[in-house]
CSV table of C-alpha atoms in Angstrom, one decimal:
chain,number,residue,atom,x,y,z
X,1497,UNK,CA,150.8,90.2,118.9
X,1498,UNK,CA,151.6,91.8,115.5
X,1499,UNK,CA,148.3,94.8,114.5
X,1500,UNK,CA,148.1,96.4,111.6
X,1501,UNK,CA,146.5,99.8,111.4
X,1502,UNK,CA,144.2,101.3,108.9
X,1503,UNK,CA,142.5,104.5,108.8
X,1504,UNK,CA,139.4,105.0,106.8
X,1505,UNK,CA,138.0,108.0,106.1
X,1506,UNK,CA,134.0,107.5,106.2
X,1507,UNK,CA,132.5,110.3,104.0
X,1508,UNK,CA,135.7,109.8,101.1
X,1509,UNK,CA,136.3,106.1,101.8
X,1510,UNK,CA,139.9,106.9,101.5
X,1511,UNK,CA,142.0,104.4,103.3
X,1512,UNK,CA,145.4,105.5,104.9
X,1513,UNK,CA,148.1,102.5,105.7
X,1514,UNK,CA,149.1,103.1,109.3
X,1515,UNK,CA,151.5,99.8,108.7
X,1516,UNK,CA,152.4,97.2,111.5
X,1517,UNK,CA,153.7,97.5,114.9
X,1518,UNK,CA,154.5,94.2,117.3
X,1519,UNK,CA,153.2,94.2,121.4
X,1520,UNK,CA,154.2,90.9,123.2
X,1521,UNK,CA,152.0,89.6,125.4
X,1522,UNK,CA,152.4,91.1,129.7
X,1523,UNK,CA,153.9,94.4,128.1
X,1524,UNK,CA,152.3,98.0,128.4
X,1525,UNK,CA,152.3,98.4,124.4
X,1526,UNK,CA,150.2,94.8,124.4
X,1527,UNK,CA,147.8,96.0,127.5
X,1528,UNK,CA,147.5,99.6,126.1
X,1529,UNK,CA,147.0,97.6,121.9
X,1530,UNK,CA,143.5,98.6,120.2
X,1531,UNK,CA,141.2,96.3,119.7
X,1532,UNK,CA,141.4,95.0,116.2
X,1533,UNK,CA,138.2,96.2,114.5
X,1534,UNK,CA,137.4,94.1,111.6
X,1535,UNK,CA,135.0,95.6,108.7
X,1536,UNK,CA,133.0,94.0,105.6
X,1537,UNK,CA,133.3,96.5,102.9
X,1538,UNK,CA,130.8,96.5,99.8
X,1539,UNK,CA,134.0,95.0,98.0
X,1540,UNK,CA,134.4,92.0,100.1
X,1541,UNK,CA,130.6,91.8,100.0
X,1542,UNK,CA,131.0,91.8,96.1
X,1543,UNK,CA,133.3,88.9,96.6
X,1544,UNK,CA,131.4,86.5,97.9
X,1545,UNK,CA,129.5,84.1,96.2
X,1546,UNK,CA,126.1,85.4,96.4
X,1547,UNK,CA,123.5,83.1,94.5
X,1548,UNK,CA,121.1,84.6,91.8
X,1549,UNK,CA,117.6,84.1,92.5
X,1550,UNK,CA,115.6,82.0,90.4
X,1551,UNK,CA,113.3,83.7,88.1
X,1552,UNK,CA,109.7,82.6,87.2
X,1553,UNK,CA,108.4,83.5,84.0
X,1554,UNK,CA,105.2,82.4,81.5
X,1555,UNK,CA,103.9,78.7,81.2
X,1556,UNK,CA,105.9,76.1,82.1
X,1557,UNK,CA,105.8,75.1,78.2
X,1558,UNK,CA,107.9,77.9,77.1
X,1559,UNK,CA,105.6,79.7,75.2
X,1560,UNK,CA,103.1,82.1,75.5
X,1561,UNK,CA,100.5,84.0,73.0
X,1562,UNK,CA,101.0,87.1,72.0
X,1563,UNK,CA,99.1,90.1,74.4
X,1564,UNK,CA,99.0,87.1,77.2
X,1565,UNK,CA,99.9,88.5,80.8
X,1566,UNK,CA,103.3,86.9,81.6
X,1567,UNK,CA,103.8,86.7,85.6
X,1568,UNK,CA,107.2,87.1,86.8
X,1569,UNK,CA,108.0,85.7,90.2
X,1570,UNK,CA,111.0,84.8,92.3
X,1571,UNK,CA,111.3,82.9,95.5
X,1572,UNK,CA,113.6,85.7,98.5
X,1573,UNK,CA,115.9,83.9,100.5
X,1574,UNK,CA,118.0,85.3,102.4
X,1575,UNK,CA,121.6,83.5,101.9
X,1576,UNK,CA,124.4,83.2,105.2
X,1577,UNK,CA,127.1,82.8,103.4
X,1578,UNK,CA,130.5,82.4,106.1
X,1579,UNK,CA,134.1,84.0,105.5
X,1580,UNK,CA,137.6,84.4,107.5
X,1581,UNK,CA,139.4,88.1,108.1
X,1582,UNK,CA,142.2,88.5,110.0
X,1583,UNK,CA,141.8,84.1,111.1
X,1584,UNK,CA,138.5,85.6,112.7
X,1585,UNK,CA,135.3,83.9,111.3
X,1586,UNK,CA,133.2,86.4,109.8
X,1587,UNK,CA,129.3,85.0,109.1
X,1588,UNK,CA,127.5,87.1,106.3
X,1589,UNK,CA,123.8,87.3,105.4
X,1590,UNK,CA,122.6,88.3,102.2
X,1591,UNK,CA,119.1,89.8,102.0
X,1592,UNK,CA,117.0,90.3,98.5
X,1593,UNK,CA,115.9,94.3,98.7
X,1594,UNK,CA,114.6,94.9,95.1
X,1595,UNK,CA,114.2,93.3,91.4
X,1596,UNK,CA,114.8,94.4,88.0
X,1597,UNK,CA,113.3,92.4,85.5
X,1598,UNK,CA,114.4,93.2,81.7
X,1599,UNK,CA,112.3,91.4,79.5
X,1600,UNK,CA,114.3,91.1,76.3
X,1601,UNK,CA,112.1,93.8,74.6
X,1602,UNK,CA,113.3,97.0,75.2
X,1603,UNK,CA,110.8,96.9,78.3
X,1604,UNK,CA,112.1,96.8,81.9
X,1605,UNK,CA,110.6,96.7,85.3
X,1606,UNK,CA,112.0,97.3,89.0
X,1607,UNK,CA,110.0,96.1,92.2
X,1608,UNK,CA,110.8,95.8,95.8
X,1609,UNK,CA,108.5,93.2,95.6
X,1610,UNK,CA,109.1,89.3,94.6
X,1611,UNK,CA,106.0,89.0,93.0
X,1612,UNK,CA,103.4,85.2,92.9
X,1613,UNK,CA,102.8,82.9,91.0
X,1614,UNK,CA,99.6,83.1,88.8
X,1615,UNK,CA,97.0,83.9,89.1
X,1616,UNK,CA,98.6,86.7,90.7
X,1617,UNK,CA,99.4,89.8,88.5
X,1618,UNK,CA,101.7,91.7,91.3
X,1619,UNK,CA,104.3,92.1,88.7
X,1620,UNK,CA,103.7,91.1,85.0
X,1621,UNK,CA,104.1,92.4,81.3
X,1622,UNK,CA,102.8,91.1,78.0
X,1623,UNK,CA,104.6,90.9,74.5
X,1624,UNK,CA,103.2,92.6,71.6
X,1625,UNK,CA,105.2,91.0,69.0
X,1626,UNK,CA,105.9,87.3,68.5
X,1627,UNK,CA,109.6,85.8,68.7
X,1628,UNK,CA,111.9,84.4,71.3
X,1629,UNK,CA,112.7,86.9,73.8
X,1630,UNK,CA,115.3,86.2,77.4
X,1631,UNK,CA,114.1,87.5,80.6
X,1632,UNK,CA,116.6,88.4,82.9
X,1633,UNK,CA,116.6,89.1,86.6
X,1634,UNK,CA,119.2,90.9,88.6
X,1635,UNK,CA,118.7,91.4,92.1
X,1636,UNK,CA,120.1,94.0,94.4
X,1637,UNK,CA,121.4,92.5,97.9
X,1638,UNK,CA,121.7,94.5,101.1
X,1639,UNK,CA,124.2,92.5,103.4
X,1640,UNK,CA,124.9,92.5,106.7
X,1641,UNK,CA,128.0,90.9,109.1
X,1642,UNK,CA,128.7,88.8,112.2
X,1643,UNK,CA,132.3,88.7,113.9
X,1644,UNK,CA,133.0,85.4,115.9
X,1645,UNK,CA,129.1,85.0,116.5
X,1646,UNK,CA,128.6,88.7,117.3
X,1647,UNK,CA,126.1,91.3,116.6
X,1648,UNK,CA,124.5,91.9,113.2
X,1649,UNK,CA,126.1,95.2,111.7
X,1650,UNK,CA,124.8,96.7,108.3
X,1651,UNK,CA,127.7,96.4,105.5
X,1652,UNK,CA,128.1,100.1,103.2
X,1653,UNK,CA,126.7,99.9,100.0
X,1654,UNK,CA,124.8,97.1,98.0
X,1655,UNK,CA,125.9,94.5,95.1
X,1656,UNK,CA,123.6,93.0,91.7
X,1657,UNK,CA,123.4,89.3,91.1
X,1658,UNK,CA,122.2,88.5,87.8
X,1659,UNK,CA,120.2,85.6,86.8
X,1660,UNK,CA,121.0,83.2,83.6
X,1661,UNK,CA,117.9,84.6,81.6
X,1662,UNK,CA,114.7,82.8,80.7
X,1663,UNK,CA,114.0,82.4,77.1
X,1664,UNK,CA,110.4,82.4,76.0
X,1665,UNK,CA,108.7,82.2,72.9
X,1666,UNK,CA,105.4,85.1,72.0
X,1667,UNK,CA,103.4,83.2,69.6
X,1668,UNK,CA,101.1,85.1,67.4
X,1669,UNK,CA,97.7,83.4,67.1
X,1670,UNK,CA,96.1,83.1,63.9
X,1671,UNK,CA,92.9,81.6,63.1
X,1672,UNK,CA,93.1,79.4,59.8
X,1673,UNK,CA,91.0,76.9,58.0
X,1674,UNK,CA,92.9,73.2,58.2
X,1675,UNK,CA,91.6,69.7,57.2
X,1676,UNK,CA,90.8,68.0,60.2
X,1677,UNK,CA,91.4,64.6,58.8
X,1678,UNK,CA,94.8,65.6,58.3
X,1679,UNK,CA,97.4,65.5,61.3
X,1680,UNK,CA,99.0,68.4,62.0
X,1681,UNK,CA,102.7,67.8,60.9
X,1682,UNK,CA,104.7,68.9,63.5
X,1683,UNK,CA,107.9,68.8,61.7
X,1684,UNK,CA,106.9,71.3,59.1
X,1685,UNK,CA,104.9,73.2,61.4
X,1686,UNK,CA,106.2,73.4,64.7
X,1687,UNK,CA,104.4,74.9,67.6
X,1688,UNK,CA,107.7,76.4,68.8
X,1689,UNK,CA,110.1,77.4,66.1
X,1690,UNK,CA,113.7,76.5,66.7
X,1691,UNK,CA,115.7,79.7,67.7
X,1692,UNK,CA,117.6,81.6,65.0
X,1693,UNK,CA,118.1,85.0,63.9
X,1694,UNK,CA,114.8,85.4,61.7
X,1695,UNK,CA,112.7,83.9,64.8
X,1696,UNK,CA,114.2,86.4,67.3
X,1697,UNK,CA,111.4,88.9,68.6
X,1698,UNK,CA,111.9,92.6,67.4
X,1699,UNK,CA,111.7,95.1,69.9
X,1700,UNK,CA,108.7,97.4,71.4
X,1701,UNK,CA,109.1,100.5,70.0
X,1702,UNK,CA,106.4,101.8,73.0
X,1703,UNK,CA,108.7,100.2,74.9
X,1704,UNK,CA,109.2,101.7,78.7
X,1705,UNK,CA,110.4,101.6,82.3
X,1706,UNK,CA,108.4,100.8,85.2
X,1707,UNK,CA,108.4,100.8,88.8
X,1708,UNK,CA,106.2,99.0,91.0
C-alpha cells in the first residue's frame, strides 16, 4: 500500500507535503498505516461542473413597460454531481443558499429566497428608463460530500455560478393619435427595436442595492 501524507493546517489552510511512504500488506507498518482521509476542498468544489440556475424574468414576450413590476424567479435544485479521489468514488451535492440578481441598471438585489412566479412579488424591480437591459443571476452554492456511500460532511467555503443573462426590453408607453384605417407598419415601427448601441437602456442614477 503506498500513502501519501498531508498536513493541513485548519485556521491558515496551509498545507505541509509529508511525501510518500510504502506498507505491504501482513507487516506492522501496514497494520499500524492511518487511514487515508480524503477531503473536498472549496477548490475541488470549484471544479466541478456545477449548473447555473435558470433565471425567470418579465413576460414571456421580452418586453415589458416602463415602471411595470418585473418578477424574478428561479427554480432550487439541489445538483449530485459524482467524482473520484484517490480511485475512491466521491458523490457531491450542490445546494442553492442565496441569489444575486443584477439587473443591467446599475440596480442589484441579493435574496436567500428563489422567489415565484407572478403574481407573486417576493422578489421584483421595475425599470424607469426604456432600453434593452440583461439580467443576470449568480448563485452561491453550499456543497457537501459522500466517500464510497458514506456520511454527508459539509465542504469549507462556498462557490458563484453565473447565469447567461436575460435580455429584456423597457418600453416607454406613449399615448398618440394614429389613423385606425391604417395598419400599423411593423417594419417602420417595431414594437421591439432591434438591439444596438442607441437602443441600449441608460442607467438609474437612484440606482441601489437591496437585500431581501
Amino acid at each position: 500500500m503506498t500513502q501519501r501524507g498531508t498536513r493541513i493546517n485548519t485556521e491558515t489552510g496551509e498545507k505541509t507535503d509529508l511525501g510518500i511512504r510504502c506498507a505491504m500488506p501482513g507487516t506492522p507498518e501496514y497494520e499500524e498505516a492511518p487511514p487515508v482521509v480524503i477531503v473536498v476542498t472549496q477548490e475541488d468544489f470549484a471544479r466541478l461542473p456545477v449548473k447555473p440556475l435558470e433565471p425567470h424574468a418579465g413576460p414571456a414576450e421580452g418586453w415589458l413597460p416602463v415602471n411595470m413590476v418585473n418578477v424574478l424567479y428561479t427554480e432550487p435544485d439541489t445538483q449530485l454531481l459524482t467524482t473520484e479521489l484517490l480511485g475512491t468514488p466521491v458523490a457531491i451535492r450542490a445546494t442553492p443558499v442565496s441569489y444575486h440578481w443584477d439587473l443591467g441598471d446599475g440596480n442589484t438585489i441579493t435574496t436567500t429566497t428563489p422567489g415565484k412566479p407572478y403574481p407573486s412579488e417576493e422578489v421584483s424591480a421595475t425599470y424607469t428608463q426604456e432600453g434593452w437591459y440583461d439580467i443576470t443571476l449568480t448563485t452561491t452554492f453550499s456543497g457537501q460530500f459522500s466517500v464510497d456511500g458514506g456520511e454527508w460532511q459539509d465542504i469549507d467555503g462556498t462557490i458563484e455560478v453565473t447565469s447567461d443573462p436575460v435580455p429584456i426590453y423597457s418600453k416607454s408607453l406613449e399615448s398618440r393619435l394614429v389613423d385606425g384605417d391604417v395598419p400599423v407598419d411593423e417594419d417602420e415601427d417595431p414594437w421591439i427595436p432591434e438591439r444596438n448601441p442607441e437602443t441600449e437602456g441608460p442607467q438609474d442614477p437612484n440606482a441601489r442595492h437591496r437585500e431581501i
